Coordinates of C-alpha atoms (C1' of nucleotides) in Angstrom, one line a residue:
Chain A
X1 CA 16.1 1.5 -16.7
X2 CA 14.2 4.3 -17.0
X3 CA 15.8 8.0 -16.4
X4 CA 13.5 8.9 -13.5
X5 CA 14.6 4.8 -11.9
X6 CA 17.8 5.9 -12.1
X7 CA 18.2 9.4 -10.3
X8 CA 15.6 7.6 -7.9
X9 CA 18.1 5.1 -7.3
X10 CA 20.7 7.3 -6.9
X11 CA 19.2 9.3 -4.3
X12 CA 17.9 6.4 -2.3
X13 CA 21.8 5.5 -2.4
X14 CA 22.9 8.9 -1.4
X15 CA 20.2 9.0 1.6
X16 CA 21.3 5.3 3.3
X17 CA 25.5 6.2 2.5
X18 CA 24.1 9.2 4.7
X19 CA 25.3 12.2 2.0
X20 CA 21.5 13.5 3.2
X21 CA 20.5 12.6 6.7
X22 CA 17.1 11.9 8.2
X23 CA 15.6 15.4 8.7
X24 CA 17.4 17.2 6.3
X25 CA 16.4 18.9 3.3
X26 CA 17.5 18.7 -0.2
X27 CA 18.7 20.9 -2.3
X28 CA 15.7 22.5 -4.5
X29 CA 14.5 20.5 -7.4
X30 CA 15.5 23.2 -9.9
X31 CA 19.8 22.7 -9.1
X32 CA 19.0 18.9 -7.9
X33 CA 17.5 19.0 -12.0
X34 CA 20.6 20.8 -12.8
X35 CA 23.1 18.1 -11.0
X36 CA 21.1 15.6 -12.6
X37 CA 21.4 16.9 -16.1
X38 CA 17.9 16.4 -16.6
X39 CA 14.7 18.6 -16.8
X40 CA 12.5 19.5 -13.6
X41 CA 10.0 17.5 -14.3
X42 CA 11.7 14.4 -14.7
X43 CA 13.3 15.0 -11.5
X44 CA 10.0 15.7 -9.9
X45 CA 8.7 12.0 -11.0
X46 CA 11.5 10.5 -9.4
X47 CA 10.9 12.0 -5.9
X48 CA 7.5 11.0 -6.6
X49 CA 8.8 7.6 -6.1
X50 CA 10.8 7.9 -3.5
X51 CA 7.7 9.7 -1.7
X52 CA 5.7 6.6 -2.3
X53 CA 8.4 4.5 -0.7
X54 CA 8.2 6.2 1.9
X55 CA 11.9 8.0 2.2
X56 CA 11.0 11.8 1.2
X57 CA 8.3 14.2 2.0
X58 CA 8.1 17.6 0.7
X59 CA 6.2 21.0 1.9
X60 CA 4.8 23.7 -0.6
X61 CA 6.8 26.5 -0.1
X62 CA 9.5 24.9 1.9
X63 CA 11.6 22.3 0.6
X64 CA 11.8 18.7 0.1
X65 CA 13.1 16.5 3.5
X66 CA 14.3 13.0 4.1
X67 CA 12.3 11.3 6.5
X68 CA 13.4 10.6 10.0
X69 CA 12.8 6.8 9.9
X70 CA 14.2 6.5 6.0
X71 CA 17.0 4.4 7.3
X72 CA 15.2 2.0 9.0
X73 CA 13.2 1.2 5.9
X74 CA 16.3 -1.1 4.8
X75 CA 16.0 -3.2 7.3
X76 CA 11.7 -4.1 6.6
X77 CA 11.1 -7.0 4.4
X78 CA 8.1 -5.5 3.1
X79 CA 7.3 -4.8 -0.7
X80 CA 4.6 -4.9 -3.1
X81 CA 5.3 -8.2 -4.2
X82 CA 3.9 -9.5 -0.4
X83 CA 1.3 -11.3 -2.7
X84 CA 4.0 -14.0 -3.9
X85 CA 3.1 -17.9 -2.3
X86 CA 4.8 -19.1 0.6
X87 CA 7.9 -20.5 -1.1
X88 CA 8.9 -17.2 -2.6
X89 CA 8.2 -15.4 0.9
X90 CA 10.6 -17.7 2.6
X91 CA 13.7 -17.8 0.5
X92 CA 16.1 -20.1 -0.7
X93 CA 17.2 -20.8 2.8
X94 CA 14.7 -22.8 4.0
X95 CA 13.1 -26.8 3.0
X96 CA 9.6 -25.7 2.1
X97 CA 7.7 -28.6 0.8
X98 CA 3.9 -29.3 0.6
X99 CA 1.8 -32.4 1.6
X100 CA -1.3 -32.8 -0.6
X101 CA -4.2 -33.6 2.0
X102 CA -6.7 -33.4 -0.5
X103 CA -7.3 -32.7 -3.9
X104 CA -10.6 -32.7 -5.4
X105 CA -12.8 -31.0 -8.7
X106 CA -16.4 -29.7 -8.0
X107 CA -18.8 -26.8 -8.5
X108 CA -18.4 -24.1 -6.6
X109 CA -20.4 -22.9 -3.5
X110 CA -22.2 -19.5 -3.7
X111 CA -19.7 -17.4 -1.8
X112 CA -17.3 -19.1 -3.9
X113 CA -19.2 -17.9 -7.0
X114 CA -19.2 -14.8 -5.8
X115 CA -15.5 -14.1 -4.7
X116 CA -14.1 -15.8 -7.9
X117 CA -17.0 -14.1 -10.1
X118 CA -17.8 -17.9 -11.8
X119 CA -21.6 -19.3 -12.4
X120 CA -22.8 -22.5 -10.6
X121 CA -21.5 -24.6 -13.2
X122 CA -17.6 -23.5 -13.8
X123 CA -15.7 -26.7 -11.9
X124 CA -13.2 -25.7 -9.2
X125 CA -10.2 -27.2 -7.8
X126 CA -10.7 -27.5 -4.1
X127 CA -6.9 -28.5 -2.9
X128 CA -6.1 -28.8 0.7
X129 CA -1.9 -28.7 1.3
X130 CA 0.2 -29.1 4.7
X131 CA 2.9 -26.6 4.1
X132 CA 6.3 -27.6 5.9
X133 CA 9.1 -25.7 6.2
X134 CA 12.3 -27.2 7.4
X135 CA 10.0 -30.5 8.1
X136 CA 8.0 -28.7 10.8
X137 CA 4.4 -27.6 10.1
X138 CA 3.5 -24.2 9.3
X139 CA 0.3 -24.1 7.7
X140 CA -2.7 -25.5 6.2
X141 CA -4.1 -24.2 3.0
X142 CA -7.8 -24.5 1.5
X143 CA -7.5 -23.1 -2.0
X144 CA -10.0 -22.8 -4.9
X145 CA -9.0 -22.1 -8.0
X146 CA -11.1 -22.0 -11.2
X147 CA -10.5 -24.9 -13.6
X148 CA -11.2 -23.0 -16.8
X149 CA -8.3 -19.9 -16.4
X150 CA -5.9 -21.8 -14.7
X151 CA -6.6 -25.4 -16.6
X152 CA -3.8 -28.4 -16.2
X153 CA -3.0 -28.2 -12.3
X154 CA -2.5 -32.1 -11.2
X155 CA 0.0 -33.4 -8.4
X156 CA 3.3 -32.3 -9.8
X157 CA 2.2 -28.6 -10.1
X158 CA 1.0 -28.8 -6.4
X159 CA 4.1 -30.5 -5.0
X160 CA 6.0 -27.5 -6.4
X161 CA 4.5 -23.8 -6.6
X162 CA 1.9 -23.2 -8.3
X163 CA 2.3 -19.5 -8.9
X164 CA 5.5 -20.3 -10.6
X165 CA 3.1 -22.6 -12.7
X166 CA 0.9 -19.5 -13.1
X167 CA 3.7 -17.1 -14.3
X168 CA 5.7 -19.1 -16.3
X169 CA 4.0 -22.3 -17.8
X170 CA 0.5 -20.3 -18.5
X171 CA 2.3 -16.6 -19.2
X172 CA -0.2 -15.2 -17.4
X173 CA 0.5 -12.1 -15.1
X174 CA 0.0 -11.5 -10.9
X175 CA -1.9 -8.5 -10.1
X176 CA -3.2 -7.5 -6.9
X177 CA -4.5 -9.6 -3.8
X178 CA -7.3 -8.9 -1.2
X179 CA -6.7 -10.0 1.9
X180 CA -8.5 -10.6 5.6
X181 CA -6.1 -11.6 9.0
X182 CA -7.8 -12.8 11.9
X183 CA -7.2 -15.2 15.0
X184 CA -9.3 -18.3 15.4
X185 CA -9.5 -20.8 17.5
X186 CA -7.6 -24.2 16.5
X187 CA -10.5 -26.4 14.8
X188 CA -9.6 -30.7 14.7
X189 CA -7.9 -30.5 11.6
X190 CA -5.6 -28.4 12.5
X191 CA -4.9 -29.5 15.5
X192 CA -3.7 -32.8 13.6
X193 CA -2.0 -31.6 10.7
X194 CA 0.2 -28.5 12.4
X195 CA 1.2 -30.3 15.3
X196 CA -0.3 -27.8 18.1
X197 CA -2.0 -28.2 21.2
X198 CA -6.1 -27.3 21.4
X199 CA -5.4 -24.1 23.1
X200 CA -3.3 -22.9 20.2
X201 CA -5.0 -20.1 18.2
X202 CA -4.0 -20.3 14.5
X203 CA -4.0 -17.2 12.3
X204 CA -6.2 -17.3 9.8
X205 CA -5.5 -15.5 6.3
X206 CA -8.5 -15.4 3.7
X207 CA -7.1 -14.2 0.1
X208 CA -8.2 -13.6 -3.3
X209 CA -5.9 -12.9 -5.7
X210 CA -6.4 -11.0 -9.0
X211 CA -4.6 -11.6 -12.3
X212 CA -3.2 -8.2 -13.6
X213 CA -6.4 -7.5 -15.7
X214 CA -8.2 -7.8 -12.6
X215 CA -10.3 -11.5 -13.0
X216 CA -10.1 -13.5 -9.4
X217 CA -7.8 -16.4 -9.6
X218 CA -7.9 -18.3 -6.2
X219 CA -9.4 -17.9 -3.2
X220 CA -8.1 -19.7 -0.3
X221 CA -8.0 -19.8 3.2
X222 CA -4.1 -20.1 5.2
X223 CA -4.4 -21.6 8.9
X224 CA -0.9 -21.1 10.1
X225 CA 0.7 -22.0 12.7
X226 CA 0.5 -18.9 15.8
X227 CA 4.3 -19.4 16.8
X228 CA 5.8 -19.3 13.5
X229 CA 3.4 -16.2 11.3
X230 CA 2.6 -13.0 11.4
X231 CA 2.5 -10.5 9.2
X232 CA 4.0 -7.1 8.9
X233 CA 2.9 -4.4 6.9
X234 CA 4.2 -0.4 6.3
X235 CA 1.4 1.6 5.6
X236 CA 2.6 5.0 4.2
X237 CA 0.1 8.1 5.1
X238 CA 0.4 11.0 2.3
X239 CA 3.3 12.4 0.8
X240 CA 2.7 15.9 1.0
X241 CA 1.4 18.0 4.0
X242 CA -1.9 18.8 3.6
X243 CA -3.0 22.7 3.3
Chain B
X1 CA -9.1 20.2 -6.9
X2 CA -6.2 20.4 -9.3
X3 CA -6.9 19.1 -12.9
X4 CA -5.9 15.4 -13.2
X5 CA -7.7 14.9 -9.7
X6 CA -10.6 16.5 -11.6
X7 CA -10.1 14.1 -14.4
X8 CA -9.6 11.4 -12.7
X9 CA -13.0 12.1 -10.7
X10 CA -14.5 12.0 -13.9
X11 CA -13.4 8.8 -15.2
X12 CA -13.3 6.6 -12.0
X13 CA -17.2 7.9 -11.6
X14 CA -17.6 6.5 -15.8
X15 CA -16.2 3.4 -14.3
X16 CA -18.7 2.8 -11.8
X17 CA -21.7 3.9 -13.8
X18 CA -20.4 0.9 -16.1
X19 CA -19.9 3.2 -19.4
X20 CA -16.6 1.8 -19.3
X21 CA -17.4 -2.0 -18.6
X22 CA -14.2 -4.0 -16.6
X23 CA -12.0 -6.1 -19.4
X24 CA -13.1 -3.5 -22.0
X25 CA -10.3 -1.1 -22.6
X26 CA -10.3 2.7 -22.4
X27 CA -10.4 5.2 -25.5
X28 CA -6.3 6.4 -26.6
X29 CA -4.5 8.5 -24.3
X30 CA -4.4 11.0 -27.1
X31 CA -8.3 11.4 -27.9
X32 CA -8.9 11.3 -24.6
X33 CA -6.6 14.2 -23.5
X34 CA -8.6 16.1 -26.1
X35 CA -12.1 15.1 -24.6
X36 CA -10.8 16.9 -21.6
X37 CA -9.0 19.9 -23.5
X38 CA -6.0 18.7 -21.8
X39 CA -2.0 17.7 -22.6
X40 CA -1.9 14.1 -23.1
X41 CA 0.9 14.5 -19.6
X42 CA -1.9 15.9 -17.6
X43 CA -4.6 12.8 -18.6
X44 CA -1.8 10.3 -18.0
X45 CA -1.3 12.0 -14.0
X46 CA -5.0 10.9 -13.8
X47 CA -4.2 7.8 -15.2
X48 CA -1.4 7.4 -12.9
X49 CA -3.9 7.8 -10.1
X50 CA -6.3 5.0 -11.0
X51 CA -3.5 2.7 -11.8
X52 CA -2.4 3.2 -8.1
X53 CA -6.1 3.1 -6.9
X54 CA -6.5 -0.7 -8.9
X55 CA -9.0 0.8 -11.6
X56 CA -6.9 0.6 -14.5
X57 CA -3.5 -0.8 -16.1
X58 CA -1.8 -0.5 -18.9
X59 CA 0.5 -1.9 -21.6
X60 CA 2.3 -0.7 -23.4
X61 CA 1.5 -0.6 -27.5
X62 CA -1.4 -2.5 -26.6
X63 CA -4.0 0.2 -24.7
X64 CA -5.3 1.2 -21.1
X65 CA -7.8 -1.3 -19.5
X66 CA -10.5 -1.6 -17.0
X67 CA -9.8 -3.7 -14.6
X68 CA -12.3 -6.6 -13.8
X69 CA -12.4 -6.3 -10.1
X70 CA -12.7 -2.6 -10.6
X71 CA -16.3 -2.7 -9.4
X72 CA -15.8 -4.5 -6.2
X73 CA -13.1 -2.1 -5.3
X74 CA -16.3 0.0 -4.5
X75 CA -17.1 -2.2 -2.1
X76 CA -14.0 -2.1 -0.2
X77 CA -13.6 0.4 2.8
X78 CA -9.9 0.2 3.0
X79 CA -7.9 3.0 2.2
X80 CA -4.7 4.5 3.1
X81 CA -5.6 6.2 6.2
X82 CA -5.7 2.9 7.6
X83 CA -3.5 4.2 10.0
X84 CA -6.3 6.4 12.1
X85 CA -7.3 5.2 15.6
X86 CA -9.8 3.3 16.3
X87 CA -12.8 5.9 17.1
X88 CA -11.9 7.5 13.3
X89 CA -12.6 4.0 12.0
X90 CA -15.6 2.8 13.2
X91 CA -17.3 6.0 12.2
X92 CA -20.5 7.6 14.2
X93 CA -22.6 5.0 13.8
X94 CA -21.0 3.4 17.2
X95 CA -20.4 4.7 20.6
X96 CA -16.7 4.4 21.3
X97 CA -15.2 5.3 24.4
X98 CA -11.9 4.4 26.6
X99 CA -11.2 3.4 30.2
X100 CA -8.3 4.1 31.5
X101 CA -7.1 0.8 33.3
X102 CA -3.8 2.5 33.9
X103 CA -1.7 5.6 33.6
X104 CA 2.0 6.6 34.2
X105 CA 5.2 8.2 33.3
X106 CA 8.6 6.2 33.2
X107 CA 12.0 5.5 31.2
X108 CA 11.7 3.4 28.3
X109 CA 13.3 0.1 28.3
X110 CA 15.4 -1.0 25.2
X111 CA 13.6 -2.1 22.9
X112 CA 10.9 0.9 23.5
X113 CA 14.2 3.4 23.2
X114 CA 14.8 1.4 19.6
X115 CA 11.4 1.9 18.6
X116 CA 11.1 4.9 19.2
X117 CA 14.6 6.1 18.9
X118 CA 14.8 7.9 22.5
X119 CA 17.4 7.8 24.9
X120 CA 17.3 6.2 28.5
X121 CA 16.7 9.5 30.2
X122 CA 13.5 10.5 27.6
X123 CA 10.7 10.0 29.8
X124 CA 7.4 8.1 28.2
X125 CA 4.0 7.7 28.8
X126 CA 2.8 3.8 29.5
X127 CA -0.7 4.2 28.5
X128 CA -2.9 0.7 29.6
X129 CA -6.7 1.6 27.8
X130 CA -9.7 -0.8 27.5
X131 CA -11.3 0.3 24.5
X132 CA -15.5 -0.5 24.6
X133 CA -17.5 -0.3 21.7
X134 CA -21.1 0.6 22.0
X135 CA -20.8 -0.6 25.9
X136 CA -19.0 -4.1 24.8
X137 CA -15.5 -4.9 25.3
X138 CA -13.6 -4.7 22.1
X139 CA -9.8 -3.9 23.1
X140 CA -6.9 -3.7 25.1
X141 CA -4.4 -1.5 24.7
X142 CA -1.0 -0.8 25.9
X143 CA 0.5 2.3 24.1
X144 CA 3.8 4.2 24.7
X145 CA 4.6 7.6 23.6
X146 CA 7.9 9.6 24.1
X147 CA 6.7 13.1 26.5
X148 CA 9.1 15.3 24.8
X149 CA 7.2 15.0 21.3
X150 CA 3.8 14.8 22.7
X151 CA 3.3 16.9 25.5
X152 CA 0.5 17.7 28.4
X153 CA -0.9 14.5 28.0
X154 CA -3.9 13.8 30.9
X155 CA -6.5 12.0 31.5
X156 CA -9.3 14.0 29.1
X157 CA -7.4 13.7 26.5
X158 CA -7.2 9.6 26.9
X159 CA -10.9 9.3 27.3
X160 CA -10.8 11.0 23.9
X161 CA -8.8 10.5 21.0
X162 CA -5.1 11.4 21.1
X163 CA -4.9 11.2 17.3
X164 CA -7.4 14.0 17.3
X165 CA -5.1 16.0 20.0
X166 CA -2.0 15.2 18.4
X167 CA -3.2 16.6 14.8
X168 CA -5.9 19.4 15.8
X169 CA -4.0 21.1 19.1
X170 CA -0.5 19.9 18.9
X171 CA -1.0 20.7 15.3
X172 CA 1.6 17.9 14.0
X173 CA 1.0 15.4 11.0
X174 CA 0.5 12.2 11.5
X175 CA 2.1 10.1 8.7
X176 CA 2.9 6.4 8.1
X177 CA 2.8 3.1 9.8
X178 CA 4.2 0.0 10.5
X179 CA 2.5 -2.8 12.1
X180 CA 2.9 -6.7 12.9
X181 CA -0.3 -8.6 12.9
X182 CA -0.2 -12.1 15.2
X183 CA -2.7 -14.6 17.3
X184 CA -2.4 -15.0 20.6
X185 CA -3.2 -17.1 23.5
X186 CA -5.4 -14.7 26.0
X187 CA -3.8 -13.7 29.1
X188 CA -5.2 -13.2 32.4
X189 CA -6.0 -9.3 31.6
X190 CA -7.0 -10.0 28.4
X191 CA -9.6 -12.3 29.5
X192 CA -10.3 -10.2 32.4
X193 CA -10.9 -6.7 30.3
X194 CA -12.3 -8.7 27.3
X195 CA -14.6 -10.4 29.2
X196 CA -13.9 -13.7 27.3
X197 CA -13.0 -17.7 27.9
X198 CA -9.8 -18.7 28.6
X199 CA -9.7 -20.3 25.2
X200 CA -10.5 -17.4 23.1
X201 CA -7.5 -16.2 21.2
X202 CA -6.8 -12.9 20.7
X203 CA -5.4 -10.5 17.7
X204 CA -2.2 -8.7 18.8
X205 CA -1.7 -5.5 16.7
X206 CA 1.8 -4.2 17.1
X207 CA 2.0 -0.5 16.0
X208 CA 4.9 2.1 15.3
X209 CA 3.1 5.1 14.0
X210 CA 5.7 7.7 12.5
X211 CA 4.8 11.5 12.3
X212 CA 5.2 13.2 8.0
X213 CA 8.8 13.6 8.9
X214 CA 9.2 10.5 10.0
X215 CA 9.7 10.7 13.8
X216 CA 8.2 7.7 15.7
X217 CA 5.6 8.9 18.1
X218 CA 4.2 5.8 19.0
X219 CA 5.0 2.0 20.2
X220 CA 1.7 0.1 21.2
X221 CA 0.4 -3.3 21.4
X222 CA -3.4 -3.7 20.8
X223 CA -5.3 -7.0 22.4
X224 CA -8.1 -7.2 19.9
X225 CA -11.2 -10.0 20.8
X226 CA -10.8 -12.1 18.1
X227 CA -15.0 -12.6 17.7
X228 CA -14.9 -8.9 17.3
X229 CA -11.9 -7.8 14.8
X230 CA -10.2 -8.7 11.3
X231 CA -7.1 -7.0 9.8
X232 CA -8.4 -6.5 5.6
X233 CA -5.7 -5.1 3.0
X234 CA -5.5 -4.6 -0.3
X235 CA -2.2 -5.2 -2.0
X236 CA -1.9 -3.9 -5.2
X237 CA 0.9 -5.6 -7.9
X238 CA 2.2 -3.8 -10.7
X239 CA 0.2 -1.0 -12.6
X240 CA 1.7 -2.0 -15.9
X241 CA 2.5 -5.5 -17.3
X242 CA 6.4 -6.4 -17.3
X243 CA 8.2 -6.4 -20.2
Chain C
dT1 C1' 4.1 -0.4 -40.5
dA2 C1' 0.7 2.1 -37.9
dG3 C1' -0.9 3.1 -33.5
dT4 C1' -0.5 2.5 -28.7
dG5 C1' 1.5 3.9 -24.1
dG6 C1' 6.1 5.5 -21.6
dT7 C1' 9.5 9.0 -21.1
dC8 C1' 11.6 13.4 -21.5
dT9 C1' 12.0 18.4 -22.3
dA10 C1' 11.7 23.6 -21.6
dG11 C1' 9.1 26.7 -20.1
dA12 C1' 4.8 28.8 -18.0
dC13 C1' 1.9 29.8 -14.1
dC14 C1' 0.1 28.9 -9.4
dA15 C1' 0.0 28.0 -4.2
dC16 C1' 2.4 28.2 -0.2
dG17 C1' 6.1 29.3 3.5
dA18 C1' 9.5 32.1 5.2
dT19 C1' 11.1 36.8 5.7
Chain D
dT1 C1' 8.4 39.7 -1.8
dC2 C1' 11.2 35.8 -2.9
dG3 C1' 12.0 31.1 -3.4
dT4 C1' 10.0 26.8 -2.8
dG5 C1' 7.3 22.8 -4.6
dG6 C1' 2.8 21.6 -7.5
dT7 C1' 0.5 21.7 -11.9
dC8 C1' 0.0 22.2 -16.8
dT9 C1' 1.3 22.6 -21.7
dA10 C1' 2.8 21.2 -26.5
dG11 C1' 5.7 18.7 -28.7
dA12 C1' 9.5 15.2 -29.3
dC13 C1' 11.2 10.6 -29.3
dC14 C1' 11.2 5.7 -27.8
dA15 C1' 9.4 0.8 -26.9
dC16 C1' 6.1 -2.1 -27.6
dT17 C1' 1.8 -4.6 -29.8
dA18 C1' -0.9 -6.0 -33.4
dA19 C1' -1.9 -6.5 -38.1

DNA sequence: TAGTGGTCTAGACCACGAT
DNA sequence: TCGTGGTCTAGACCACTAA
């Protein structure tokens, strides 16, 4: 743990034990530096990251304050790491298991060229999966993945998770993911594999997610289930006034 | 501009003129600080920056590296001020405007007085608007927002943009956001307003938008016709790879 | 072992807000 | 004018990768 992690952690500590309250400043950076036995700068990087998460904001001139909503933060389930599959997402507190609908090998499509940056002749996996969670329906995923960077995948691999496979087996590292939300209409198939009536929109999630040097992995599209989705997400605005 | 915004200017515009191609990685820190007769702290800030932005990441003993996707972030028009209201983000090119379905002042029930952290007494708005975009139905929204913070709320000002009010004559800044994305069935308004089928579903966009210090200034739900609206994010993982 | 990025320091100067 | 936060510097040391 870095220096800067730790006064940062400290801090966030002191601001939910309520030493600082929402709407009060801190003490200046140059005694905070001081308390923290540690140089101005340093100090200055880790209320950078507590700006980014969304707990401080400071004023040129004026001072550095905790935000008013800082202690409702605790209670949002929301982190970078929002790209991690369903089975991560839900915990160890729920049955998630996955039905293989399909699971087939062909050349890719243009837009799938496109979005995972291949040539008409790289093969694909095209896997359809029912995911269940606590032996209900949630959702029904169409993914493409490209055969060559993540080679191997077969039946076992899709029964469990496969960015598990992804991160441990193949040592290859999760970088960002791109993501569309919209609501759809129900179409046949999932009408018959999530259990819903006709007049049951279905939420419809398109990804593509990046390995950490940036080349496309999958692209998939999610239709889950209306009653039992959504998606939440904190979107900070700027850490400093503007002038 | 200071510096390492400067710098990083510089570097993201080499990126996209492809003299730094994506996979290939980036000169050392150290000759690079000197290209910009900087301190090898003030290049990495503008490192920082496009490691935040997705352009670059880094690891350690190893180099700094373009991403692949860096390219197609170009093509992306998502940014952080995702939060803005709807006439700031479809731009000029389209003729926005609001009808007020209704307007009136009361007490906030309980879960608006959690939301937005009032007291039963704190009078708020209940805002209903149809929003039309270039003369076509496009959304409907319910908003609530506390008097007290937001005063001399009328009628111009709803035909317009209350962001614009809140920031250029109430002079207050708007900060971050949280927001819960779900599909709907339509109601009876909805497909009254909307002007669509009974079987059309619809986006619901639940909003709390916070003020820079963190004050909650706003609870709305937005109806959004699902033919007509998508939700796109960018999540960005890690900027460097874990040790 | 050499070279890379990550962290930390002590001090300088600037931009801004409050007074 | 004073005190605040923002930026910048030059140099030190550490952690890691690749050879």
């Amino acid at each position: 743990m870095s220096k800067y992690a730790d006064i940062a952690q400290n801090i966030r500590h002191e601001i939910k034990s309520g030493v600082y309250a929402p709407g009060t400043s801190l003490p200046d950076q140059k005694s905070m530096a001081a308390n923290f036995h540690t140089s101005r700068m340093t100090l200055q990087k880790a209320l950078d990251l507590l700006k980014t998460e969304g707990y401080l904001y400071s004023q040129q001139g004026a001072g550095t304050f905790v935000k008013y909503n800082a202690d409702s933060l605790v209670n949002m389930d929301i982190g970078v790491d929002q790209y991690v599959g369903t089975t991560e997402l839900l915990g160890p507190k729920h049955k998630v298991d996955s039905r293989i609908v399909s699971f087939n090998l062909r050349y890719p499509t243009e837009i799938e060229q496109e979005k995972l940056a291949l040539s008409a002749t790289q093969v694909i996996y095209d896997i359809v999966r029912a995911r269940w969670v606590d032996d209900e329906p949630y959702a029904l995923e169409y993914t493409k993945m490209p055969v060559e960077l993540i080679p191997n995948i077969d039946e076992t691999v899709l029964k469990q998770s496969i960015y598990q496979y992804i991160e441990n087996t193949l040592g290859l590292q999760i970088g960002s993911a791109f993501r569309r939300i919209e609501a759809r209409r129900s179409t046949l198939e999932d009408i018959k594999q999530l259990n819903i009536l006709p007049e049951d929109p279905v939420l419809v999630v398109t990804n593509i997610v990046y390995l950490a040097d940036g080349r496309p992995f999958e692209y998939s599209k999610t239709h889950q289930r209306s009653d039992k989705s959504h998606f939440s997400i904190f979107v900070s605005g700027r850490t400093h006034e503007p002038h």
